[in-house]
Coordinates of C-alpha atoms in Angstrom, one line a residue:
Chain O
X1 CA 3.2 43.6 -13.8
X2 CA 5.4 41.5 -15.5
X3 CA 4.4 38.3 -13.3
X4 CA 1.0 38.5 -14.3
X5 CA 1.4 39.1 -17.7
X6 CA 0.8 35.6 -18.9
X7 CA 3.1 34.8 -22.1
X8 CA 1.2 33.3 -24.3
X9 CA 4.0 30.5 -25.9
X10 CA 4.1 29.1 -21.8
X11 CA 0.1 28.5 -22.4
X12 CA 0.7 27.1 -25.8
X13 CA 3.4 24.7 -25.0
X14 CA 2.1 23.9 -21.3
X15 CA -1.0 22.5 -22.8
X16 CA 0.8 20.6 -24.9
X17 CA 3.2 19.0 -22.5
X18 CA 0.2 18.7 -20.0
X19 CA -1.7 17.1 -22.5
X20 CA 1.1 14.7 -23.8
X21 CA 1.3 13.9 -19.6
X22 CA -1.7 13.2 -19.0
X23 CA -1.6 10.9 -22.1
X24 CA 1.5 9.1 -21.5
X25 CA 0.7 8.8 -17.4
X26 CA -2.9 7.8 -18.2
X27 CA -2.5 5.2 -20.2
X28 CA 0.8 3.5 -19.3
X29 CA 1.1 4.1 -15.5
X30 CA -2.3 4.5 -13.8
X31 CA -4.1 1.7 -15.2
X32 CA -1.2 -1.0 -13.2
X33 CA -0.6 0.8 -10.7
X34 CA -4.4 1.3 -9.6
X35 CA -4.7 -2.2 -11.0
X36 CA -2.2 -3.7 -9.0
X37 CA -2.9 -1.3 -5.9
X38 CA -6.4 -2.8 -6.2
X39 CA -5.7 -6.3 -6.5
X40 CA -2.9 -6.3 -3.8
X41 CA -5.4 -4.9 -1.6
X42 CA -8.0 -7.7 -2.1
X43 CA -5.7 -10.1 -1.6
X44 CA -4.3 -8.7 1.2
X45 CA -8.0 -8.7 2.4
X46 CA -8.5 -12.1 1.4
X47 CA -5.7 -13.6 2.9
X48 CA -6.9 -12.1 6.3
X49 CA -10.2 -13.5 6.3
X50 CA -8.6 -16.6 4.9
X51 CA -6.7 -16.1 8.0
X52 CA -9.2 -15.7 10.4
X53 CA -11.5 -18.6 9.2
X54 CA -8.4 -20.9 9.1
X55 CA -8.1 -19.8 13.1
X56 CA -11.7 -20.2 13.4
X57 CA -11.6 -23.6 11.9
X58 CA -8.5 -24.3 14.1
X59 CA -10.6 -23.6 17.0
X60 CA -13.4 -26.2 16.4
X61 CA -10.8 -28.7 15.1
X62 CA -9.3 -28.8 18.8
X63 CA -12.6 -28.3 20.5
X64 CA -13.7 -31.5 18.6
X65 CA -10.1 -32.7 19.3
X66 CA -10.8 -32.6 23.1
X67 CA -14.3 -34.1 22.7
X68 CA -12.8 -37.0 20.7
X69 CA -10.1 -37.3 23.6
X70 CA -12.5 -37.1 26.2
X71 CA -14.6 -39.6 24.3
X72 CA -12.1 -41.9 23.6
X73 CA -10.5 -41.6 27.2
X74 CA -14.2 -42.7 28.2
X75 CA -14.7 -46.0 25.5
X76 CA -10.7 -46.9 27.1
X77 CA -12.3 -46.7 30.6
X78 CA -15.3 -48.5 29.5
X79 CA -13.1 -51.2 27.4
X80 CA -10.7 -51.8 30.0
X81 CA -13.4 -52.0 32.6
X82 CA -15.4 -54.8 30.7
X83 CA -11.9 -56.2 29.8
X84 CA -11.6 -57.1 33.2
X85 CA -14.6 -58.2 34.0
X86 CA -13.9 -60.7 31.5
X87 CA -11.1 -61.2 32.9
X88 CA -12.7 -62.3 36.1
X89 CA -15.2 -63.8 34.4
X90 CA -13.0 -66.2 32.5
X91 CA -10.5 -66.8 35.6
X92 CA -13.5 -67.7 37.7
X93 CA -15.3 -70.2 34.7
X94 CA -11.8 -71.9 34.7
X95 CA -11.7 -72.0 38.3
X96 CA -15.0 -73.6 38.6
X97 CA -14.5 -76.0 35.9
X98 CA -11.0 -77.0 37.1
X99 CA -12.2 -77.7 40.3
X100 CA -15.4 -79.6 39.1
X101 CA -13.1 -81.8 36.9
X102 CA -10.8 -82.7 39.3
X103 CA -13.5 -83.4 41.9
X104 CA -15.1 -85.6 38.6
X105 CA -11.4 -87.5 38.4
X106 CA -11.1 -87.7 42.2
X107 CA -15.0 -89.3 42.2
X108 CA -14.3 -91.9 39.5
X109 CA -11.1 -92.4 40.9
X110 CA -12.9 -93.3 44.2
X111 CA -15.3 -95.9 42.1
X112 CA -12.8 -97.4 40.3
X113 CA -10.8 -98.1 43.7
X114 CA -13.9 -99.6 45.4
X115 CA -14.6 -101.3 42.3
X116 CA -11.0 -102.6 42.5
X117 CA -11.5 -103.3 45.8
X118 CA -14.5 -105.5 45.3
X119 CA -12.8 -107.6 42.6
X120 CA -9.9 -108.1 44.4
X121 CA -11.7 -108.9 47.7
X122 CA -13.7 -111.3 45.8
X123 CA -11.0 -112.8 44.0
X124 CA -9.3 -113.2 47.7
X125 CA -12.7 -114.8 49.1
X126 CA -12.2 -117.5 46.2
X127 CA -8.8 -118.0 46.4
X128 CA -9.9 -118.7 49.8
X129 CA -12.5 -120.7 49.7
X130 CA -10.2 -122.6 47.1
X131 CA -7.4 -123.0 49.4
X132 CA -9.6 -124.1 51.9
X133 CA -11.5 -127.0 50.3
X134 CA -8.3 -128.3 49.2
X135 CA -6.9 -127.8 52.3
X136 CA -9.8 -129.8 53.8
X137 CA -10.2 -132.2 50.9
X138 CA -5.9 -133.1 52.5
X139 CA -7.2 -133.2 55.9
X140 CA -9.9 -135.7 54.4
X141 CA -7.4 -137.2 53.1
X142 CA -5.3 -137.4 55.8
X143 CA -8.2 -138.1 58.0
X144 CA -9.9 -140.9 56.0
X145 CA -6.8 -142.7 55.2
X146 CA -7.6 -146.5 56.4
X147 CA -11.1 -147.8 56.8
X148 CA -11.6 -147.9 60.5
X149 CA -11.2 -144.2 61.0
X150 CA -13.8 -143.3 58.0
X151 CA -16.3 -145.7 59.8
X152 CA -15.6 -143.8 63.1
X153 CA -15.7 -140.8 61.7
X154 CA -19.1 -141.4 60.0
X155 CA -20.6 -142.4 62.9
X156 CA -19.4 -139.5 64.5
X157 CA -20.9 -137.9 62.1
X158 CA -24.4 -139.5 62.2
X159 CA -24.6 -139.3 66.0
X160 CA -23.9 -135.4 65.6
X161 CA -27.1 -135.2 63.2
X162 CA -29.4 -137.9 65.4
X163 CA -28.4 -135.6 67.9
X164 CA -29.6 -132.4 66.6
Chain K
X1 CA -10.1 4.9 8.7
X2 CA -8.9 7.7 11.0
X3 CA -6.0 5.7 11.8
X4 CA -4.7 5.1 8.4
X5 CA -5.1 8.7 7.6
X6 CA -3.0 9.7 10.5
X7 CA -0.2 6.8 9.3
X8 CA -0.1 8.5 5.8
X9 CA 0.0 12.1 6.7
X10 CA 3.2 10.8 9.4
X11 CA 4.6 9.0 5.8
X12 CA 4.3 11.6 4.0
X13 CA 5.8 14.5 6.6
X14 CA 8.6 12.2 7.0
X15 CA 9.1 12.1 3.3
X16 CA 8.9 15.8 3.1
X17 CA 11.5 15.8 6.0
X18 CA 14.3 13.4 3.9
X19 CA 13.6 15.4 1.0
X20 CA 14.7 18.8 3.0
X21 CA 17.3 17.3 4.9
X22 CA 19.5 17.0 2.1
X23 CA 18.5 20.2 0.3
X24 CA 19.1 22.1 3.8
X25 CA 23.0 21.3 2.5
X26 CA 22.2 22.9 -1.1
X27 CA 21.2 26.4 -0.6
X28 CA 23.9 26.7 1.1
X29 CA 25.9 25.9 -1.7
X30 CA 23.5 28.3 -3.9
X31 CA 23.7 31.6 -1.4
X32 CA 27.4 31.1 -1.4
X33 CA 27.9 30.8 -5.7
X34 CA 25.3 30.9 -7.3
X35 CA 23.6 33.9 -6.9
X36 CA 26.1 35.7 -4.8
X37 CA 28.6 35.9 -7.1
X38 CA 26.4 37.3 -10.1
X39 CA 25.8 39.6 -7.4
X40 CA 29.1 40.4 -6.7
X41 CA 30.4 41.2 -9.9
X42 CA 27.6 43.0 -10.8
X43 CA 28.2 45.1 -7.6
X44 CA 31.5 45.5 -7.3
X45 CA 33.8 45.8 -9.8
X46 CA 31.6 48.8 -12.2
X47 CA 30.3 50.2 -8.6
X48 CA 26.9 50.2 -10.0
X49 CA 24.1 50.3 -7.5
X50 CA 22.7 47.0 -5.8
X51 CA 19.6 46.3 -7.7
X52 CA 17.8 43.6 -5.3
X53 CA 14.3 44.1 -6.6
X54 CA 15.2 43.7 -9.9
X55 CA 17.2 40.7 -9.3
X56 CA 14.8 39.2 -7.7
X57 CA 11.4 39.8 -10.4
X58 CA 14.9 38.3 -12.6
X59 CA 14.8 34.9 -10.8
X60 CA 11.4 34.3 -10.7
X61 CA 10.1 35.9 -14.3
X62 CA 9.9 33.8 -17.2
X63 CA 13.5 34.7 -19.9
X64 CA 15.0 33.3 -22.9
X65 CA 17.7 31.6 -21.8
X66 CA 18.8 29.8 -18.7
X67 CA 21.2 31.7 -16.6
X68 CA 23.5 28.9 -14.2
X69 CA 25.7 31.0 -12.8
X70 CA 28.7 33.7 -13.2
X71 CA 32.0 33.5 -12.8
X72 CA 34.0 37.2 -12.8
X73 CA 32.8 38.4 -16.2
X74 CA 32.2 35.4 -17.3
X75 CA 28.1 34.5 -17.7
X76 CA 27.4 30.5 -17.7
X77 CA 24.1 30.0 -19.8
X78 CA 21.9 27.5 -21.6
X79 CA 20.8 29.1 -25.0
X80 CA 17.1 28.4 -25.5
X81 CA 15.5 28.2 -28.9
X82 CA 13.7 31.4 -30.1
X83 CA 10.5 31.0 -32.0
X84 CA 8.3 33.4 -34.3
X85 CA 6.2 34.2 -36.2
X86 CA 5.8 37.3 -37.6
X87 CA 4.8 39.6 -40.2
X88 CA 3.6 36.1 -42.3
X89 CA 7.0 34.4 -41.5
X90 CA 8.5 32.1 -38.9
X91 CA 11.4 33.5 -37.5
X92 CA 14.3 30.7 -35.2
X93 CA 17.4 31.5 -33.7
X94 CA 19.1 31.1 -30.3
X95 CA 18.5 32.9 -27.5
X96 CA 22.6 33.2 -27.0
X97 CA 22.4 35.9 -30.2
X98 CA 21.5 38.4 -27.8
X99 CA 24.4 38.0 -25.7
X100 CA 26.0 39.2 -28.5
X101 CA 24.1 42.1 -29.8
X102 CA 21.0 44.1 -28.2
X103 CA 19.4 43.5 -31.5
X104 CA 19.4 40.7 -33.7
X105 CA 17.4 40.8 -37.0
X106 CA 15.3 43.5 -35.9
X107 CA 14.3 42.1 -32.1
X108 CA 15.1 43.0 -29.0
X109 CA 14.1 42.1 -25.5
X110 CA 12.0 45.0 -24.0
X111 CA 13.1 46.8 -20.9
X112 CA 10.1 48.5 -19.7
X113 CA 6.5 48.8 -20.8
X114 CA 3.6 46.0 -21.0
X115 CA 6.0 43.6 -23.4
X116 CA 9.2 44.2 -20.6
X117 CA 11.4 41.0 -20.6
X118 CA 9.6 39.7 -23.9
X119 CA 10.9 39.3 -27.1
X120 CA 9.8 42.9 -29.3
X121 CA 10.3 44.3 -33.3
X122 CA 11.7 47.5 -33.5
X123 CA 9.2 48.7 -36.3
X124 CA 10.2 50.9 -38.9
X125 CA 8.8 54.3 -36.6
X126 CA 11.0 53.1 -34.0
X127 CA 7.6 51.7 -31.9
X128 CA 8.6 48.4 -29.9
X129 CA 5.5 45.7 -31.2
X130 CA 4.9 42.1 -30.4
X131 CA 5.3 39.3 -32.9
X132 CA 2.4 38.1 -33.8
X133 CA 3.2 34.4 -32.5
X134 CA 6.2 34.0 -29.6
X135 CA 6.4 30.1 -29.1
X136 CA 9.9 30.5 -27.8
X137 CA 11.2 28.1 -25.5
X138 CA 11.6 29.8 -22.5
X139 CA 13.3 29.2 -19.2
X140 CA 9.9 28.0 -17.6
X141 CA 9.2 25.6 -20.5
X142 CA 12.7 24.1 -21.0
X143 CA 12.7 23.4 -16.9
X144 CA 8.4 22.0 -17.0
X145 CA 9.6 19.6 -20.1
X146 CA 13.1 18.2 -17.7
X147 CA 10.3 18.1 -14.8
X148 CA 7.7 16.2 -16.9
X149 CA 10.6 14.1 -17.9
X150 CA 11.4 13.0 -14.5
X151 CA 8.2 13.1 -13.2
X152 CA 6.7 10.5 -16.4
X153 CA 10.3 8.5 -15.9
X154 CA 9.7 8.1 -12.3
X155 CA 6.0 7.3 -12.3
X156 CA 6.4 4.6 -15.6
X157 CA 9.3 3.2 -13.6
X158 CA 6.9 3.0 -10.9
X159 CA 3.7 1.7 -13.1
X160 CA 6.5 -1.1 -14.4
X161 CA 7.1 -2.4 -10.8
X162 CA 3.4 -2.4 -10.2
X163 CA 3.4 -5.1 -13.3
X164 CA 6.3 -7.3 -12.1
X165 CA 5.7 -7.6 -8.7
X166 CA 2.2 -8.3 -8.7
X167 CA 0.5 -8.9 -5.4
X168 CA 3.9 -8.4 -3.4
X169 CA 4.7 -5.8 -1.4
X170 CA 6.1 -2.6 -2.5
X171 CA 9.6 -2.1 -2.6
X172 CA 12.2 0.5 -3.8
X173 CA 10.8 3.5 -5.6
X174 CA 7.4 2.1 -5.4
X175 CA 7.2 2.3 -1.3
X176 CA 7.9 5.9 -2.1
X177 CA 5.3 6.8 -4.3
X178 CA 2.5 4.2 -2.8
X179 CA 1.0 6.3 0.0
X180 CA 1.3 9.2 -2.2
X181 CA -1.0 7.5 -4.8
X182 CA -2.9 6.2 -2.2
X183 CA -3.6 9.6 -0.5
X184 CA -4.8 10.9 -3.8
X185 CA -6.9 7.7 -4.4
X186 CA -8.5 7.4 -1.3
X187 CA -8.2 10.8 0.6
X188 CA -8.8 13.2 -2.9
X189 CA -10.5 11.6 -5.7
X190 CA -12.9 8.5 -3.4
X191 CA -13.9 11.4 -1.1
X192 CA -14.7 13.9 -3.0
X193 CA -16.3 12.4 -5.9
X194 CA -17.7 9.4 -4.1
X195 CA -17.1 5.6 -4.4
X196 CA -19.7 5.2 -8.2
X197 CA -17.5 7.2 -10.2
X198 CA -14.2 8.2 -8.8
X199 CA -11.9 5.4 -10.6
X200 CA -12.5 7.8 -13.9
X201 CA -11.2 10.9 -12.6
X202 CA -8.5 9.2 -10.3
X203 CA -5.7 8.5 -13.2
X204 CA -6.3 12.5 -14.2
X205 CA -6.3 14.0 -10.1
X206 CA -3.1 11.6 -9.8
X207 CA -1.2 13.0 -12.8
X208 CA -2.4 16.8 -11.7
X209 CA -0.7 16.2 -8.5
X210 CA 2.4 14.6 -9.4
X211 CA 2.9 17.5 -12.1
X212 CA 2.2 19.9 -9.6
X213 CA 4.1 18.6 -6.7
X214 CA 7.2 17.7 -8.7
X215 CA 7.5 21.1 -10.8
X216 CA 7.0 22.6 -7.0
X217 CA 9.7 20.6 -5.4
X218 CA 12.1 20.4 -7.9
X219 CA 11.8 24.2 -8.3
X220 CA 13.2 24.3 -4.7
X221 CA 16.5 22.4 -6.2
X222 CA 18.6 25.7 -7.0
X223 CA 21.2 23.6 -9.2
X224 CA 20.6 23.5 -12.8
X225 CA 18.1 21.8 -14.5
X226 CA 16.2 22.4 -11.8
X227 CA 15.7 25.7 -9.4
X228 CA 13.2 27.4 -11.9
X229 CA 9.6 27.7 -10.3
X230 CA 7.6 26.8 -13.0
X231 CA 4.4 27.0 -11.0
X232 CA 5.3 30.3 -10.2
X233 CA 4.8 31.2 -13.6
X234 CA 0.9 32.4 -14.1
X235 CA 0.2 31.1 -17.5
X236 CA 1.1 27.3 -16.1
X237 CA -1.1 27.7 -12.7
X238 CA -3.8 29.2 -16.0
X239 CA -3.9 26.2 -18.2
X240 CA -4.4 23.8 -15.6
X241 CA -6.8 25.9 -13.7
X242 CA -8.5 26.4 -17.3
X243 CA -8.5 21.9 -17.8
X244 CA -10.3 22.0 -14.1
X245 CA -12.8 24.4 -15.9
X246 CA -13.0 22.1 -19.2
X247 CA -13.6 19.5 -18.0
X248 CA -15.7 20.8 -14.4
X249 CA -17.6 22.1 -17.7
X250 CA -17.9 19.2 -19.5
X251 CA -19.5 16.6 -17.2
X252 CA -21.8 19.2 -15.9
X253 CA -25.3 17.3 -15.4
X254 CA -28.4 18.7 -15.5
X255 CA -28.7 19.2 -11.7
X256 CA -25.3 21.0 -11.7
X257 CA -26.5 23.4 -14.1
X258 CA -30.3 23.6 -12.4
X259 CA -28.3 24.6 -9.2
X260 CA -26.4 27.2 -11.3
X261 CA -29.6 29.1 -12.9
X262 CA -32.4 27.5 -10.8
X263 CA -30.8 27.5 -7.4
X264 CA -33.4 25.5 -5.2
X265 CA -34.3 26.4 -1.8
X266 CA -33.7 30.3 -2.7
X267 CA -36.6 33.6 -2.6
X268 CA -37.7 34.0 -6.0
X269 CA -37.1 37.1 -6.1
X270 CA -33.4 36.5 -6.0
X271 CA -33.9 34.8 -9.6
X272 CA -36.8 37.3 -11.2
X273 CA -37.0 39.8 -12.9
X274 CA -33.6 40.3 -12.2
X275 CA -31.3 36.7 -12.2
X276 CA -29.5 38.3 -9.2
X277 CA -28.1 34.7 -7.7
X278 CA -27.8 33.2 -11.2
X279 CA -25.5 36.0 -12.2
X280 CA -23.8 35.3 -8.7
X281 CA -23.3 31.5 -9.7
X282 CA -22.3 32.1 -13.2
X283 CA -19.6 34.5 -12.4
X284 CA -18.6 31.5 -9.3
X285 CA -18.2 29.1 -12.2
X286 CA -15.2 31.3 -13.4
X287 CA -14.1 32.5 -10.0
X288 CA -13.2 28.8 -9.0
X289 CA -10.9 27.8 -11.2
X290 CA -9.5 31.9 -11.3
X291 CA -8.5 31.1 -7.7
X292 CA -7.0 27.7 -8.6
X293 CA -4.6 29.8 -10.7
X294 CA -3.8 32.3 -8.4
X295 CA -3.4 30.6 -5.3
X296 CA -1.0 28.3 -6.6
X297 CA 1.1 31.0 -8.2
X298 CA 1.2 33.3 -5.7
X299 CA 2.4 30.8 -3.3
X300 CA 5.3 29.6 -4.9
X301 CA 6.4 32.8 -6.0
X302 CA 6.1 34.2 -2.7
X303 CA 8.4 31.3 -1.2
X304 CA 11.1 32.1 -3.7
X305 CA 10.8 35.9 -3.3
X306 CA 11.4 36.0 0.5
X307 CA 14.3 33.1 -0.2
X308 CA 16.3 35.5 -2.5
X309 CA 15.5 38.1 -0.3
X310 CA 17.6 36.9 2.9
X311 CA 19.7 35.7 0.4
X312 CA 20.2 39.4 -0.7
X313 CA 20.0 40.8 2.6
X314 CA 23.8 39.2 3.0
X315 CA 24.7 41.6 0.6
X316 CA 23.3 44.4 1.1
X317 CA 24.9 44.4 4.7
X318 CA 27.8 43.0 3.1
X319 CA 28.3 46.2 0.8
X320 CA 28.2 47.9 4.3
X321 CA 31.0 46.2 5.8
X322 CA 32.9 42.8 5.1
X323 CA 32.3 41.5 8.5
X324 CA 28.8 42.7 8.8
X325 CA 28.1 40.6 5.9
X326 CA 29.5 37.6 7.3
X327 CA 27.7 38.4 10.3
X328 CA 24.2 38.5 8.7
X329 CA 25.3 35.7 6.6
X330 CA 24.8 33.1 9.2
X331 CA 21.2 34.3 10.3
X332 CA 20.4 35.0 6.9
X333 CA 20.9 30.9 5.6
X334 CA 19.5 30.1 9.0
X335 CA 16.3 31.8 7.7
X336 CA 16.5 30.1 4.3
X337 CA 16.8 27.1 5.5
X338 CA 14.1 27.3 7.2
X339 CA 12.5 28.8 4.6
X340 CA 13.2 26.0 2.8
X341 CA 11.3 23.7 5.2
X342 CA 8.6 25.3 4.9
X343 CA 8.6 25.3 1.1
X344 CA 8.6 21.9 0.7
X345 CA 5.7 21.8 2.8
X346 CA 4.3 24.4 0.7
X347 CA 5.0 22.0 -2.1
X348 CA 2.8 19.3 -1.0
X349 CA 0.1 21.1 0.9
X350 CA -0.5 23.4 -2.4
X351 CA -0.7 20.4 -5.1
X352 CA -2.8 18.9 -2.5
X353 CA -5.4 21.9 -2.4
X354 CA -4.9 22.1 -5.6
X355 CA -6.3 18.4 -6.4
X356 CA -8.6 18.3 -3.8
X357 CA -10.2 21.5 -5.0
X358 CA -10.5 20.2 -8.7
X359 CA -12.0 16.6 -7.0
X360 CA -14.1 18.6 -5.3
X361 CA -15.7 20.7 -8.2
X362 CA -15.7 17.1 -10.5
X363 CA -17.6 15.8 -7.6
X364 CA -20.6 19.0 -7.8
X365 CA -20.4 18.5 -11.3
X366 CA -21.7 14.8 -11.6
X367 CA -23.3 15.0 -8.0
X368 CA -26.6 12.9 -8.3
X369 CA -29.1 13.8 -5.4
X370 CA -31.0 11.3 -3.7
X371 CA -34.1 13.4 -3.6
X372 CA -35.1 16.9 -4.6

């Protein structure tokens, strides 16, 4: 009987120290830790989704990564491939203009030859014809020395044109 | 939410586990000196009879001072303050005084009768009466205020690391308590009150279980200051059974109270002319927090009674024959050890019914329903 009899200083100073508990606990321990359980939690739970959009983000950053790559492998192909055409383009433009100028060099070299030519041919035709007259004009001379052989050499002369 | 149930009852039983492991060593140390040799020299050397019942209501009853231990003849005790009031005056003086005499200043302690083991005044007839006002401090009080102590030490130390380390993760002390307080949080007070209002009863469920799981636990602790089982004592199970009622009480609504005298869904003629089911649910208002009381006293007086009782069976066979003794020894702290265990579990599962069942009636109180 004695366990149930309740003694009536326990209830008196149990409510007080439960009281002064409560008190104490409530207003200096619960309020940080819930405080702090609370915000550790939230940003436990942002940091995740922080997480998980910074993966999600990654994602699409290499997806676009590849598509740049792939694009920018096709604008090398495409460069490189015009690039060469060019190339060809230019190479065969020089080629032709090369080719055209020296045959234009060759041609005027040609005319200026035949030009050449011509002057000196004519300049030998006179020469000719120079040295000849002289050459003659000494036979003449020669020739038509004394007066006898002028007078038979005109006649000669006039008998060859009565004769024609 | 299954899953992180299952992680913090696994935390929790492993904590329960540490905490026994090294108390398996202590009541060892206790069968062995403690109690045993009060025992003995009680037993032995007069040849008076082996009282274990009475030893035993000893242990677990409330006294006025704090028995450690004995050695020979020699009694080690902590005096305890004495305080009355009687007859239109207070009366103080140490609990030691009545080592020295069986009556000092006209009290005694009674041995029998409604007032046995409390403090009595021999009237002038010779009739044993109460003082009017006993606000000694007992064994149970002295040990509840070195528990509250220790438990609002612990839990500021705890509430000071939640301020410095904000947003880290727990560490020390703090690990310790965090599922605990998260258990309570999420598992007591958010599902049994619901997510609107749960953060205002949360701070009062979490210090109710702390109180009541420490002063279980440390009860277990035989060595002084500890060892007494304070929530074995039935006037502290009472006044926190009787703040469940307050305040279960207090933040009644109105359809808390309509279900009490106007239960819905119920024959009328449960409710007139006689207020059968109303009567019914008036007396459950006092029932609930009657059981709170009880079960929580009973339980941890029962622990402690079939603990000393092994304990005593050692010498009981002991008085028999030496060896016997020795004999019965070994299965005997095999039993209390595993006794123990099962205390500590004890410990938690009771402060957590306990809690749960005061969330629970907080919840009915302030239950809003959807639609009537």
């Amino acid at each position: 009987m004695q366990l149930l009899n309740p003694g009536l200083g326990v209830i008196f100073w149990m409510t007080i120290i439960f009281l002064v508990v409560i008190f104490i606990l409530g207003k200096y321990a619960w309020p940080s830790v819930l405080k702090g359980l609370k915000e550790r939690e939230q940003s436990i739970q942002e940091s995740l989704d922080a997480a998980k959009e910074a993966q999600e983000q990654m994602k699409q950053l290499q997806l676009d990564n590849e598509k740049l790559m792939a694009e920018a492998r096709e604008e090398r192909n495409a460069i490189l491939a015009e690039a060469r055409k060019i190339k060809d383009k230019i190479v065969g433009e020089a080629k032709e203009k090369a080719e055209s100028e020296a045959s234009a060099i060759v041609e005027s070299a040609q005319e200026r030859i035949k030009n050449e030519k011509k002057t000196a041919l004519l300049e030998i035709k006179n020469t000719v014809a120079e040295y000849s007259i002289e050459i003659a004009e000494k036979i003449l001379r020669e020739e038509l020395k004394d007066k006898k052989r002028q007078k038979e050499y005109i006649n000669k002369l006039l008998k060859e044109t009565s004769l024609n | 939410m299954r899953n992180k149930k299952g992680v913090n009852q696994f935390v929790i039983i492993f904590l329960i586990i540490l905490f026994g492991f090294g108390y398996g060593q202590n009541v060892r140390a206790e069968g062995l000196e403690t109690h045993n040799n009060s025992e003995i020299k009680k037993v032995n050397p007069e040849g008076k009879k082996l009282e274990i019942g009475k030893l035993i209501i000893e242990h677990i009853t409330d006294a006025y001072d704090w028995h450690i231990l004995s050695m020979g003849k020699h009694h080690v005790t902590v005096p305890l303050p004495v305080i009355l009031y009687d007859q239109g005056h207070w009366v103080t003086f140490w609990s030691s005084e009545f080592h020295h005499h069986t009556v000092y200043k006209g009290y005694t302690i009674a041995e029998k009768g409604i007032n046995q083991g409390k403090i009595v005044r021999i009237d002038k007839a010779g009739n044993l009466v109460r003082p009017q006002l006993d606000i000694s401090i007992t064994r149970t009080i002295a040990a509840l205020m070195v528990n509250s102590l220790l438990v609002v030490i612990l839990l500021l130390s705890v509430a000071k690391s939640y301020r410095r380390r904000k947003g880290m993760a727990p560490k020390g002390l703090q690990s310790a308590f965090e599922p605990l307080i998260i258990f309570v949080r999420d598992e007591i007070a958010l599902s049994s009150i619901g997510e609107k209002n749960y953060e205002r009863y949360t701070p009062y469920l979490l210090t109710l279980f702390f109180f009541i799981f420490f002063n279980n636990l440390l009860g277990i602790i035989p060595f002084f200051p500890w060892g007494v089982s304070v929530n074995g004592n039935i006037a502290i199970t009472g006044v926190m059974a009787a703040f469940t009622f307050v305040i279960t009480t207090f933040i009644g609504n109105k359809h808390y109270w309509k279900d009490i005298f106007n239960t819905p869904g119920v024959p009328w003629w449960l409710k007139l002319p006689f207020p059968l089911l109303p009567l019914v649910e008036v007396v459950g208002i006092f029932t609930k927090p009657i059981v709170l009381m009880i079960r929580l006293f009973a339980n941890m007086i029962s622990g402690h009674t079939v603990i000393m009782g092994f304990v005593a069976l050692i010498f009981i066979f002991g008085k028999i024959s030496m060896g016997l003794g020795y004999g019965v020894s070994v299965v005997s702290i095999g039993f209390s050890v595993f006794l123990d265990f099962i205390e500590i579990l004890v410990a938690f599962i009771q402060a957590y019914v306990f809690v749960l069942l005061t969330a629970l009636y907080f919840g009915m109180a302030i239950e809003v329903p959807e639609h009537h």
